[in-house]
Amino acid sequence: MSASVNNESSRPLRILVSGGGTGGHIFPAVSIANALRRRDPSTEILFVGAEGRMEMERVPREGYKIVGLPVAGFDRKRLWRNVGVLIKLWKSMRLARKVLRDFGPDLAVGVGGYASGPMLKEAQKHGVPTLIQEQNSYAGVTNKLLGAKAAAICTAYPGMERFFPADRIIMTGNPVRADILKSSVSRADAKRELGFDPERPLILVVGGSLGARTVNESVAAGLDAWTAAGASVMWQTGKFYAAECEKLAQGRPNVKATPFISRMDLAYRAADIVVSRAGAGTISELQLLGKCVVLIPSPNVAEDHQRKNAEALAARDAAVMILDADARARLTPTVLSLLTDAPRRESLEANCRAMALTDADTRIVNKIYEILDRK
């Protein structure tokens, strides 16, 4: 398949990858770029992100060039602030045109986030084929607007015809961090490596890189009950809440609180129960690993998409969902119930694993080459 694309051109394939703003956008984007390089190491890849967002640091660390656009999201609560947003959007469209002229991509990939809007809009306007990667079960505004002219829309959930043209949707799943899937260590050995008693069930809490106040307060309320029931807790607090949560963990030998977990591969392997927000990338990782998970969707995201992600799993009995407003009251007894019900945990694990779509990055690259072959 790849030979017909590369032989038609005297130069290497050029792919533009646009989006970012959160790790949930960056990890899939880098995974797609890495899969393109595996297919053909000569492929030229340029990232386009939003100035001041984390992709401007993370992407160069992965060995790729990135251009930043001065784009920002719309403020839906304080509409008067959007005058500045519109000016930034106009500047971003102009810069996006320059990027297209200078780089001359064969195809543009959009993974969501502020920057993908102006960049993919300009690509479509100038006849460059575009592929959209929609990670959530409820499509974002940017992707919905771009979908009408996209050559393909790669999704991770069924039923996306309500947002996009049905004939251009392909179910690929979400690309995830490669190191998450590489580990083959046993659950007991993973617990030992992380400093936990392998005989005790482990509750893993992941609330995002910045942290989530509701999740942290709900976990704090449950520590005594969970440890009394024989469990250990690995608590990723996020940097904003690290000091107060680490103080709560002091003097509890079976609780470790940390702002960031560097070895998520080990943490996932070790966990008997995972308590997590419901970001699309995290859910894809949990599905591929087949974990027993309690999802607390963040209410502070566009279109309430985390709740819809969580509902997609809860409806298939592949996860337990607790709304953010109910977490302080419900998280402690919910986790206690799972700790004492091994068959229920195993059922949730099996149903979660059954929803997984493997090799998403390769599937997306296959679609890119198919589009370029048609072109």
mmCIF file of C-alpha atoms in Angstrom:
data_model
loop_
_atom_site.group_PDB
_atom_site.id
_atom_site.type_symbol
_atom_site.label_atom_id
_atom_site.label_comp_id
_atom_site.label_asym_id
_atom_site.label_seq_id
_atom_site.Cartn_x
_atom_site.Cartn_y
_atom_site.Cartn_z
ATOM 1 C CA MET A 1 0.000 0.000 0.000
ATOM 2 C CA SER A 2 2.737 2.438 0.967
ATOM 3 C CA ALA A 3 4.808 1.951 -2.177
ATOM 4 C CA SER A 4 2.233 3.528 -4.479
ATOM 5 C CA VAL A 5 2.131 6.660 -2.317
ATOM 6 C CA ASN A 6 5.873 7.167 -2.029
ATOM 7 C CA ASN A 7 6.763 6.273 -5.629
ATOM 8 C CA GLU A 8 4.449 8.944 -7.032
ATOM 9 C CA SER A 9 6.490 11.664 -5.361
ATOM 10 C CA SER A 10 10.145 12.637 -5.576
ATOM 11 C CA ARG A 11 10.128 13.766 -1.944
ATOM 12 C CA PRO A 12 9.208 12.054 1.325
ATOM 13 C CA LEU A 13 5.615 12.030 2.494
ATOM 14 C CA ARG A 14 4.691 15.139 4.500
ATOM 15 C CA ILE A 15 2.055 14.874 7.219
ATOM 16 C CA LEU A 16 0.825 17.720 9.389
ATOM 17 C CA VAL A 17 -0.552 16.785 12.845
ATOM 18 C CA SER A 18 -2.602 19.437 14.635
ATOM 19 C CA GLY A 19 -4.209 19.696 18.059
ATOM 20 C CA GLY A 20 -3.312 19.559 21.724
ATOM 21 C CA GLY A 21 -4.052 21.395 24.931
ATOM 22 C CA THR A 22 -4.052 18.332 27.185
ATOM 23 C CA GLY A 23 -2.210 15.043 27.486
ATOM 24 C CA GLY A 24 -5.361 13.411 26.177
ATOM 25 C CA HIS A 25 -4.755 15.092 22.832
ATOM 26 C CA ILE A 26 -0.967 14.909 22.800
ATOM 27 C CA PHE A 27 -0.505 11.169 23.460
ATOM 28 C CA PRO A 28 -2.670 10.092 20.479
ATOM 29 C CA ALA A 29 -1.013 12.655 18.213
ATOM 30 C CA VAL A 30 2.486 11.419 19.071
ATOM 31 C CA SER A 31 1.349 7.795 18.725
ATOM 32 C CA ILE A 32 0.084 8.486 15.192
ATOM 33 C CA ALA A 33 3.347 10.249 14.297
ATOM 34 C CA ASN A 34 5.391 7.344 15.655
ATOM 35 C CA ALA A 35 3.303 4.865 13.647
ATOM 36 C CA LEU A 36 3.869 6.931 10.480
ATOM 37 C CA ARG A 37 7.624 6.843 11.113
ATOM 38 C CA ARG A 38 7.509 3.082 11.677
ATOM 39 C CA ARG A 39 5.796 2.687 8.302
ATOM 40 C CA ASP A 40 8.279 4.959 6.540
ATOM 41 C CA PRO A 41 11.164 6.531 8.527
ATOM 42 C CA SER A 42 11.637 9.211 5.856
ATOM 43 C CA THR A 43 8.164 10.687 6.494
ATOM 44 C CA GLU A 44 8.336 14.394 7.357
ATOM 45 C CA ILE A 45 6.001 15.310 10.217
ATOM 46 C CA LEU A 46 5.156 18.781 11.513
ATOM 47 C CA PHE A 47 2.992 19.394 14.582
ATOM 48 C CA VAL A 48 0.828 22.485 15.013
ATOM 49 C CA GLY A 49 -0.286 23.311 18.552
ATOM 50 C CA ALA A 50 -1.523 26.196 20.660
ATOM 51 C CA GLU A 51 0.983 28.676 22.074
ATOM 52 C CA GLY A 52 1.554 28.273 25.801
ATOM 53 C CA ARG A 53 -0.060 24.824 25.992
ATOM 54 C CA MET A 54 1.731 21.659 27.077
ATOM 55 C CA GLU A 55 2.246 20.327 23.545
ATOM 56 C CA MET A 56 4.811 23.084 22.926
ATOM 57 C CA GLU A 57 7.103 21.309 25.425
ATOM 58 C CA ARG A 58 5.992 17.681 25.147
ATOM 59 C CA VAL A 59 6.160 17.306 21.351
ATOM 60 C CA PRO A 60 9.794 18.503 20.927
ATOM 61 C CA ARG A 61 10.701 16.132 23.773
ATOM 62 C CA GLU A 62 9.412 13.309 21.551
ATOM 63 C CA GLY A 63 11.686 14.447 18.726
ATOM 64 C CA TYR A 64 9.207 16.342 16.513
ATOM 65 C CA LYS A 65 9.044 19.948 15.318
ATOM 66 C CA ILE A 66 6.047 22.029 16.353
ATOM 67 C CA VAL A 67 4.622 25.427 15.387
ATOM 68 C CA GLY A 68 2.409 27.291 17.884
ATOM 69 C CA LEU A 69 -0.727 29.232 16.923
ATOM 70 C CA PRO A 70 -1.958 32.101 19.149
ATOM 71 C CA VAL A 71 -5.382 30.447 19.397
ATOM 72 C CA ALA A 72 -7.584 30.203 22.503
ATOM 73 C CA GLY A 73 -10.870 28.555 23.394
ATOM 74 C CA PHE A 74 -14.144 30.491 23.551
ATOM 75 C CA ASP A 75 -15.262 31.659 26.995
ATOM 76 C CA ARG A 76 -18.894 30.562 27.169
ATOM 77 C CA LYS A 77 -19.584 32.211 30.529
ATOM 78 C CA ARG A 78 -17.986 35.646 29.983
ATOM 79 C CA LEU A 79 -18.853 36.428 26.379
ATOM 80 C CA TRP A 80 -17.198 39.859 26.421
ATOM 81 C CA ARG A 81 -13.808 38.153 26.660
ATOM 82 C CA ASN A 82 -14.283 36.595 23.218
ATOM 83 C CA VAL A 83 -13.272 39.794 21.406
ATOM 84 C CA GLY A 84 -9.668 38.868 22.158
ATOM 85 C CA VAL A 85 -10.361 35.251 21.234
ATOM 86 C CA LEU A 86 -11.620 36.308 17.783
ATOM 87 C CA ILE A 87 -8.498 38.414 17.199
ATOM 88 C CA LYS A 88 -6.328 35.420 18.132
ATOM 89 C CA LEU A 89 -8.385 33.217 15.796
ATOM 90 C CA TRP A 90 -7.827 35.639 12.884
ATOM 91 C CA LYS A 91 -4.072 35.668 13.574
ATOM 92 C CA SER A 92 -4.070 31.880 13.812
ATOM 93 C CA MET A 93 -5.793 31.494 10.433
ATOM 94 C CA ARG A 94 -3.142 33.719 8.822
ATOM 95 C CA LEU A 95 -0.321 31.741 10.423
ATOM 96 C CA ALA A 96 -1.987 28.455 9.446
ATOM 97 C CA ARG A 97 -1.960 29.575 5.790
ATOM 98 C CA LYS A 98 1.776 30.309 6.072
ATOM 99 C CA VAL A 99 2.401 26.863 7.603
ATOM 100 C CA LEU A 100 0.557 25.251 4.687
ATOM 101 C CA ARG A 101 2.603 27.223 2.134
ATOM 102 C CA ASP A 102 5.935 26.541 3.818
ATOM 103 C CA PHE A 103 5.450 22.861 4.709
ATOM 104 C CA GLY A 104 3.256 21.720 1.811
ATOM 105 C CA PRO A 105 1.623 18.726 3.560
ATOM 106 C CA ASP A 106 0.152 15.790 1.648
ATOM 107 C CA LEU A 107 -2.441 15.335 4.410
ATOM 108 C CA ALA A 108 -3.417 16.994 7.696
ATOM 109 C CA VAL A 109 -4.465 15.064 10.805
ATOM 110 C CA GLY A 110 -6.556 16.743 13.521
ATOM 111 C CA VAL A 111 -6.706 15.228 17.017
ATOM 112 C CA GLY A 112 -8.897 17.893 18.638
ATOM 113 C CA GLY A 113 -7.975 20.894 20.750
ATOM 114 C CA TYR A 114 -7.783 24.604 19.985
ATOM 115 C CA ALA A 115 -5.171 24.507 17.224
ATOM 116 C CA SER A 116 -6.811 21.853 15.070
ATOM 117 C CA GLY A 117 -9.690 24.184 14.158
ATOM 118 C CA PRO A 118 -7.868 26.920 12.227
ATOM 119 C CA MET A 119 -5.198 24.533 10.903
ATOM 120 C CA LEU A 120 -7.546 21.935 9.448
ATOM 121 C CA LYS A 121 -9.976 24.586 8.207
ATOM 122 C CA GLU A 122 -7.181 26.170 6.167
ATOM 123 C CA ALA A 123 -6.041 22.756 4.915
ATOM 124 C CA GLN A 124 -9.557 21.942 3.698
ATOM 125 C CA LYS A 125 -9.893 25.359 2.098
ATOM 126 C CA HIS A 126 -6.690 24.745 0.099
ATOM 127 C CA GLY A 127 -7.510 21.227 -1.053
ATOM 128 C CA VAL A 128 -5.321 19.298 1.416
ATOM 129 C CA PRO A 129 -7.093 16.084 2.504
ATOM 130 C CA THR A 130 -7.831 15.915 6.219
ATOM 131 C CA LEU A 131 -8.341 13.090 8.701
ATOM 132 C CA ILE A 132 -9.995 13.704 12.068
ATOM 133 C CA GLN A 133 -9.358 11.585 15.139
ATOM 134 C CA GLU A 134 -12.346 11.952 17.491
ATOM 135 C CA GLN A 135 -11.473 10.432 20.862
ATOM 136 C CA ASN A 136 -14.736 10.915 22.744
ATOM 137 C CA SER A 137 -18.174 9.317 22.544
ATOM 138 C CA TYR A 138 -19.610 12.825 22.096
ATOM 139 C CA ALA A 139 -17.903 14.819 19.345
ATOM 140 C CA GLY A 140 -16.430 18.230 20.122
ATOM 141 C CA VAL A 141 -17.601 21.393 18.364
ATOM 142 C CA THR A 142 -14.374 21.780 16.351
ATOM 143 C CA ASN A 143 -14.457 18.237 14.997
ATOM 144 C CA LYS A 144 -18.184 18.457 14.192
ATOM 145 C CA LEU A 145 -17.541 21.575 12.092
ATOM 146 C CA LEU A 146 -14.575 19.982 10.313
ATOM 147 C CA GLY A 147 -16.241 16.600 9.783
ATOM 148 C CA ALA A 148 -18.333 17.629 6.769
ATOM 149 C CA LYS A 149 -15.225 18.091 4.590
ATOM 150 C CA ALA A 150 -12.921 15.498 6.183
ATOM 151 C CA ALA A 151 -11.767 12.547 4.082
ATOM 152 C CA ALA A 152 -12.095 10.268 7.120
ATOM 153 C CA ILE A 153 -13.171 10.435 10.759
ATOM 154 C CA CYS A 154 -11.495 7.879 13.051
ATOM 155 C CA THR A 155 -13.561 7.146 16.156
ATOM 156 C CA ALA A 156 -13.410 5.029 19.303
ATOM 157 C CA TYR A 157 -17.143 4.594 19.983
ATOM 158 C CA PRO A 158 -20.119 3.330 17.961
ATOM 159 C CA GLY A 159 -23.035 5.576 17.050
ATOM 160 C CA MET A 160 -20.968 8.535 15.814
ATOM 161 C CA GLU A 161 -23.183 8.894 12.707
ATOM 162 C CA ARG A 162 -25.164 11.491 14.672
ATOM 163 C CA PHE A 163 -22.149 13.809 14.400
ATOM 164 C CA PHE A 164 -20.387 12.854 11.154
ATOM 165 C CA PRO A 165 -21.120 11.576 7.617
ATOM 166 C CA ALA A 166 -21.603 7.823 8.076
ATOM 167 C CA ASP A 167 -19.663 6.868 4.928
ATOM 168 C CA ARG A 168 -16.459 8.486 6.253
ATOM 169 C CA ILE A 169 -16.441 7.044 9.782
ATOM 170 C CA ILE A 170 -13.981 4.295 10.649
ATOM 171 C CA MET A 171 -13.804 2.694 14.108
ATOM 172 C CA THR A 172 -10.108 2.603 14.975
ATOM 173 C CA GLY A 173 -10.022 3.175 18.718
ATOM 174 C CA ASN A 174 -7.793 5.740 20.395
ATOM 175 C CA PRO A 175 -3.998 5.500 20.145
ATOM 176 C CA VAL A 176 -2.403 5.158 23.591
ATOM 177 C CA ARG A 177 1.073 5.433 25.104
ATOM 178 C CA ALA A 178 3.130 2.481 23.891
ATOM 179 C CA ASP A 179 4.820 1.836 27.243
ATOM 180 C CA ILE A 180 1.432 1.196 28.904
ATOM 181 C CA LEU A 181 0.961 -1.975 26.857
ATOM 182 C CA LYS A 182 4.550 -3.264 26.810
ATOM 183 C CA SER A 183 4.805 -4.316 30.441
ATOM 184 C CA SER A 184 4.306 -8.052 31.070
ATOM 185 C CA VAL A 185 5.037 -7.960 34.820
ATOM 186 C CA SER A 186 2.542 -9.772 37.084
ATOM 187 C CA ARG A 187 0.166 -7.854 39.376
ATOM 188 C CA ALA A 188 2.018 -9.081 42.492
ATOM 189 C CA ASP A 189 5.459 -8.149 41.113
ATOM 190 C CA ALA A 190 4.185 -4.726 40.041
ATOM 191 C CA LYS A 191 2.966 -4.112 43.600
ATOM 192 C CA ARG A 192 6.372 -5.095 44.988
ATOM 193 C CA GLU A 193 8.202 -2.779 42.553
ATOM 194 C CA LEU A 194 5.987 0.101 43.660
ATOM 195 C CA GLY A 195 6.608 -0.674 47.334
ATOM 196 C CA PHE A 196 3.239 -2.220 48.221
ATOM 197 C CA ASP A 197 2.355 -5.496 49.932
ATOM 198 C CA PRO A 198 1.493 -7.930 47.102
ATOM 199 C CA GLU A 199 -1.049 -9.677 49.351
ATOM 200 C CA ARG A 200 -3.186 -6.547 49.773
ATOM 201 C CA PRO A 201 -5.575 -5.322 47.027
ATOM 202 C CA LEU A 202 -4.402 -2.005 45.538
ATOM 203 C CA ILE A 203 -6.650 0.956 44.770
ATOM 204 C CA LEU A 204 -5.092 3.251 42.149
ATOM 205 C CA VAL A 205 -6.397 6.836 42.010
ATOM 206 C CA VAL A 206 -5.641 8.965 38.928
ATOM 207 C CA GLY A 207 -7.113 12.442 38.780
ATOM 208 C CA GLY A 208 -5.057 14.102 36.042
ATOM 209 C CA SER A 209 -1.741 15.965 35.951
ATOM 210 C CA LEU A 210 -3.138 19.072 37.677
ATOM 211 C CA GLY A 211 -5.402 17.134 40.027
ATOM 212 C CA ALA A 212 -9.130 17.064 40.727
ATOM 213 C CA ARG A 213 -10.454 18.522 43.971
ATOM 214 C CA THR A 214 -13.598 16.376 44.161
ATOM 215 C CA VAL A 215 -11.659 13.163 43.500
ATOM 216 C CA ASN A 216 -9.016 14.033 46.113
ATOM 217 C CA GLU A 217 -11.563 15.010 48.773
ATOM 218 C CA SER A 218 -13.537 11.828 48.110
ATOM 219 C CA VAL A 219 -10.409 9.678 48.385
ATOM 220 C CA ALA A 220 -9.380 11.431 51.606
ATOM 221 C CA ALA A 221 -12.788 10.543 53.056
ATOM 222 C CA GLY A 222 -12.310 6.881 52.157
ATOM 223 C CA LEU A 223 -8.734 6.203 53.283
ATOM 224 C CA ASP A 224 -9.567 4.928 56.779
ATOM 225 C CA ALA A 225 -12.322 2.589 55.588
ATOM 226 C CA TRP A 226 -10.342 1.206 52.649
ATOM 227 C CA THR A 227 -7.145 0.524 54.571
ATOM 228 C CA ALA A 228 -9.147 -1.008 57.457
ATOM 229 C CA ALA A 229 -10.662 -3.359 54.861
ATOM 230 C CA GLY A 230 -7.150 -4.523 53.948
ATOM 231 C CA ALA A 231 -6.426 -2.384 50.874
ATOM 232 C CA SER A 232 -3.446 -0.244 49.869
ATOM 233 C CA VAL A 233 -3.893 3.063 48.032
ATOM 234 C CA MET A 234 -1.665 4.597 45.335
ATOM 235 C CA TRP A 235 -2.931 8.170 45.080
ATOM 236 C CA GLN A 236 -1.920 10.394 42.174
ATOM 237 C CA THR A 237 -2.996 13.780 43.506
ATOM 238 C CA GLY A 238 -1.962 16.199 40.758
ATOM 239 C CA LYS A 239 0.440 19.044 41.440
ATOM 240 C CA PHE A 240 -2.135 21.527 42.813
ATOM 241 C CA TYR A 241 -3.138 19.239 45.705
ATOM 242 C CA ALA A 242 0.139 17.409 46.357
ATOM 243 C CA ALA A 243 1.093 19.031 49.691
ATOM 244 C CA GLU A 244 -2.233 18.563 51.460
ATOM 245 C CA CYS A 245 -2.731 15.003 50.152
ATOM 246 C CA GLU A 246 0.834 13.930 51.012
ATOM 247 C CA LYS A 247 0.219 15.216 54.540
ATOM 248 C CA LEU A 248 -2.915 13.042 54.800
ATOM 249 C CA ALA A 249 -0.928 9.996 53.636
ATOM 250 C CA GLN A 250 1.770 10.462 56.302
ATOM 251 C CA GLY A 251 1.629 7.829 59.019
ATOM 252 C CA ARG A 252 -0.398 5.475 56.826
ATOM 253 C CA PRO A 253 1.990 2.688 55.752
ATOM 254 C CA ASN A 254 -0.356 1.403 53.050
ATOM 255 C CA VAL A 255 -1.011 4.769 51.381
ATOM 256 C CA LYS A 256 1.333 6.564 48.965
ATOM 257 C CA ALA A 257 0.364 10.025 47.701
ATOM 258 C CA THR A 258 2.302 11.552 44.818
ATOM 259 C CA PRO A 259 1.641 14.466 42.433
ATOM 260 C CA PHE A 260 2.708 12.416 39.395
ATOM 261 C CA ILE A 261 3.224 8.714 38.625
ATOM 262 C CA SER A 262 6.154 8.192 36.267
ATOM 263 C CA ARG A 263 5.607 4.430 35.866
ATOM 264 C CA MET A 264 1.962 4.282 34.850
ATOM 265 C CA ASP A 265 2.642 0.905 33.216
ATOM 266 C CA LEU A 266 3.474 -0.565 36.648
ATOM 267 C CA ALA A 267 0.672 1.314 38.398
ATOM 268 C CA TYR A 268 -1.965 -0.013 36.004
ATOM 269 C CA ARG A 269 -0.585 -3.570 36.247
ATOM 270 C CA ALA A 270 -0.597 -3.432 40.053
ATOM 271 C CA ALA A 271 -4.110 -2.019 40.456
ATOM 272 C CA ASP A 272 -7.056 -4.180 41.512
ATOM 273 C CA ILE A 273 -9.412 -1.182 41.343
ATOM 274 C CA VAL A 274 -8.845 2.095 39.484
ATOM 275 C CA VAL A 275 -10.591 5.353 40.440
ATOM 276 C CA SER A 276 -10.304 7.830 37.582
ATOM 277 C CA ARG A 277 -11.677 10.765 35.663
ATOM 278 C CA ALA A 278 -13.237 9.777 32.321
ATOM 279 C CA GLY A 279 -10.932 11.281 29.696
ATOM 280 C CA ALA A 280 -11.001 9.397 26.391
ATOM 281 C CA GLY A 281 -7.305 8.475 26.403
ATOM 282 C CA THR A 282 -7.405 7.139 29.953
ATOM 283 C CA ILE A 283 -10.498 5.073 29.181
ATOM 284 C CA SER A 284 -8.823 3.558 26.110
ATOM 285 C CA GLU A 285 -5.828 2.542 28.234
ATOM 286 C CA LEU A 286 -8.110 1.001 30.873
ATOM 287 C CA GLN A 287 -10.032 -0.931 28.198
ATOM 288 C CA LEU A 288 -6.882 -2.330 26.602
ATOM 289 C CA LEU A 289 -5.659 -3.480 30.023
ATOM 290 C CA GLY A 290 -9.083 -4.710 31.164
ATOM 291 C CA LYS A 291 -9.290 -2.940 34.537
ATOM 292 C CA CYS A 292 -12.017 -2.747 37.169
ATOM 293 C CA VAL A 293 -12.670 0.989 37.185
ATOM 294 C CA VAL A 294 -14.802 3.567 38.980
ATOM 295 C CA LEU A 295 -15.203 6.608 36.733
ATOM 296 C CA ILE A 296 -15.906 10.088 38.147
ATOM 297 C CA PRO A 297 -16.399 12.254 35.031
ATOM 298 C CA SER A 298 -15.267 15.854 35.259
ATOM 299 C CA PRO A 299 -18.158 18.328 34.936
ATOM 300 C CA ASN A 300 -15.748 21.057 33.766
ATOM 301 C CA VAL A 301 -15.247 19.947 30.153
ATOM 302 C CA ALA A 302 -16.804 20.996 26.852
ATOM 303 C CA GLU A 303 -20.165 19.371 25.996
ATOM 304 C CA ASP A 304 -19.917 17.344 29.237
ATOM 305 C CA HIS A 305 -18.097 14.744 27.126
ATOM 306 C CA GLN A 306 -16.506 12.921 30.071
ATOM 307 C CA ARG A 307 -19.924 11.991 31.441
ATOM 308 C CA LYS A 308 -20.902 10.665 28.014
ATOM 309 C CA ASN A 309 -17.652 8.663 27.818
ATOM 310 C CA ALA A 310 -18.371 7.148 31.243
ATOM 311 C CA GLU A 311 -21.999 6.397 30.341
ATOM 312 C CA ALA A 312 -20.847 4.469 27.268
ATOM 313 C CA LEU A 313 -18.967 2.074 29.588
ATOM 314 C CA ALA A 314 -21.509 2.007 32.403
ATOM 315 C CA ALA A 315 -24.279 1.083 29.934
ATOM 316 C CA ARG A 316 -22.268 -2.050 29.026
ATOM 317 C CA ASP A 317 -21.444 -2.852 32.669
ATOM 318 C CA ALA A 318 -17.792 -2.165 31.822
ATOM 319 C CA ALA A 319 -17.312 0.453 34.564
ATOM 320 C CA VAL A 320 -19.031 1.959 37.593
ATOM 321 C CA MET A 321 -19.909 5.634 37.099
ATOM 322 C CA ILE A 322 -20.291 8.112 39.968
ATOM 323 C CA LEU A 323 -21.199 11.697 39.105
ATOM 324 C CA ASP A 324 -18.872 14.371 40.461
ATOM 325 C CA ALA A 325 -21.621 15.817 42.666
ATOM 326 C CA ASP A 326 -22.183 12.415 44.309
ATOM 327 C CA ALA A 327 -18.547 11.344 44.699
ATOM 328 C CA ARG A 328 -17.967 12.502 48.286
ATOM 329 C CA ALA A 329 -20.892 10.393 49.493
ATOM 330 C CA ARG A 330 -20.689 7.418 47.143
ATOM 331 C CA LEU A 331 -17.006 6.697 46.432
ATOM 332 C CA THR A 332 -16.134 5.158 49.814
ATOM 333 C CA PRO A 333 -18.974 2.574 49.912
ATOM 334 C CA THR A 334 -18.668 1.813 46.181
ATOM 335 C CA VAL A 335 -14.976 0.921 46.466
ATOM 336 C CA LEU A 336 -15.606 -1.046 49.683
ATOM 337 C CA SER A 337 -18.252 -3.083 47.889
ATOM 338 C CA LEU A 338 -15.861 -3.885 45.025
ATOM 339 C CA LEU A 339 -13.074 -4.842 47.453
ATOM 340 C CA THR A 340 -15.246 -7.589 48.928
ATOM 341 C CA ASP A 341 -16.754 -8.807 45.633
ATOM 342 C CA ALA A 342 -14.110 -10.499 43.456
ATOM 343 C CA PRO A 343 -16.655 -11.903 40.917
ATOM 344 C CA ARG A 344 -18.004 -8.367 40.354
ATOM 345 C CA ARG A 345 -14.483 -7.038 39.785
ATOM 346 C CA GLU A 346 -13.757 -9.841 37.318
ATOM 347 C CA SER A 347 -17.001 -9.163 35.440
ATOM 348 C CA LEU A 348 -16.180 -5.438 35.136
ATOM 349 C CA GLU A 349 -12.649 -6.293 33.939
ATOM 350 C CA ALA A 350 -13.945 -8.666 31.254
ATOM 351 C CA ASN A 351 -16.592 -6.217 30.012
ATOM 352 C CA CYS A 352 -14.076 -3.355 29.962
ATOM 353 C CA ARG A 353 -11.566 -5.441 27.987
ATOM 354 C CA ALA A 354 -14.292 -6.451 25.506
ATOM 355 C CA MET A 355 -14.698 -2.789 24.494
ATOM 356 C CA ALA A 356 -11.000 -2.367 23.617
ATOM 357 C CA LEU A 357 -9.859 -1.650 20.069
ATOM 358 C CA THR A 358 -6.221 -2.622 19.540
ATOM 359 C CA ASP A 359 -3.564 -1.157 17.213
ATOM 360 C CA ALA A 360 -5.440 2.120 16.772
ATOM 361 C CA ASP A 361 -2.331 4.008 15.616
ATOM 362 C CA THR A 362 -1.665 1.432 12.866
ATOM 363 C CA ARG A 363 -5.300 1.476 11.758
ATOM 364 C CA ILE A 364 -5.206 5.277 11.462
ATOM 365 C CA VAL A 365 -1.978 5.184 9.445
ATOM 366 C CA ASN A 366 -3.512 2.557 7.157
ATOM 367 C CA LYS A 367 -6.402 4.968 6.547
ATOM 368 C CA ILE A 368 -3.996 7.836 5.834
ATOM 369 C CA TYR A 369 -2.270 5.764 3.150
ATOM 370 C CA GLU A 370 -5.624 4.690 1.719
ATOM 371 C CA ILE A 371 -6.672 8.357 1.373
ATOM 372 C CA LEU A 372 -3.375 9.256 -0.286
ATOM 373 C CA ASP A 373 -3.596 6.292 -2.654
ATOM 374 C CA ARG A 374 -7.028 7.521 -3.763
ATOM 375 C CA LYS A 375 -5.649 11.031 -4.195
#
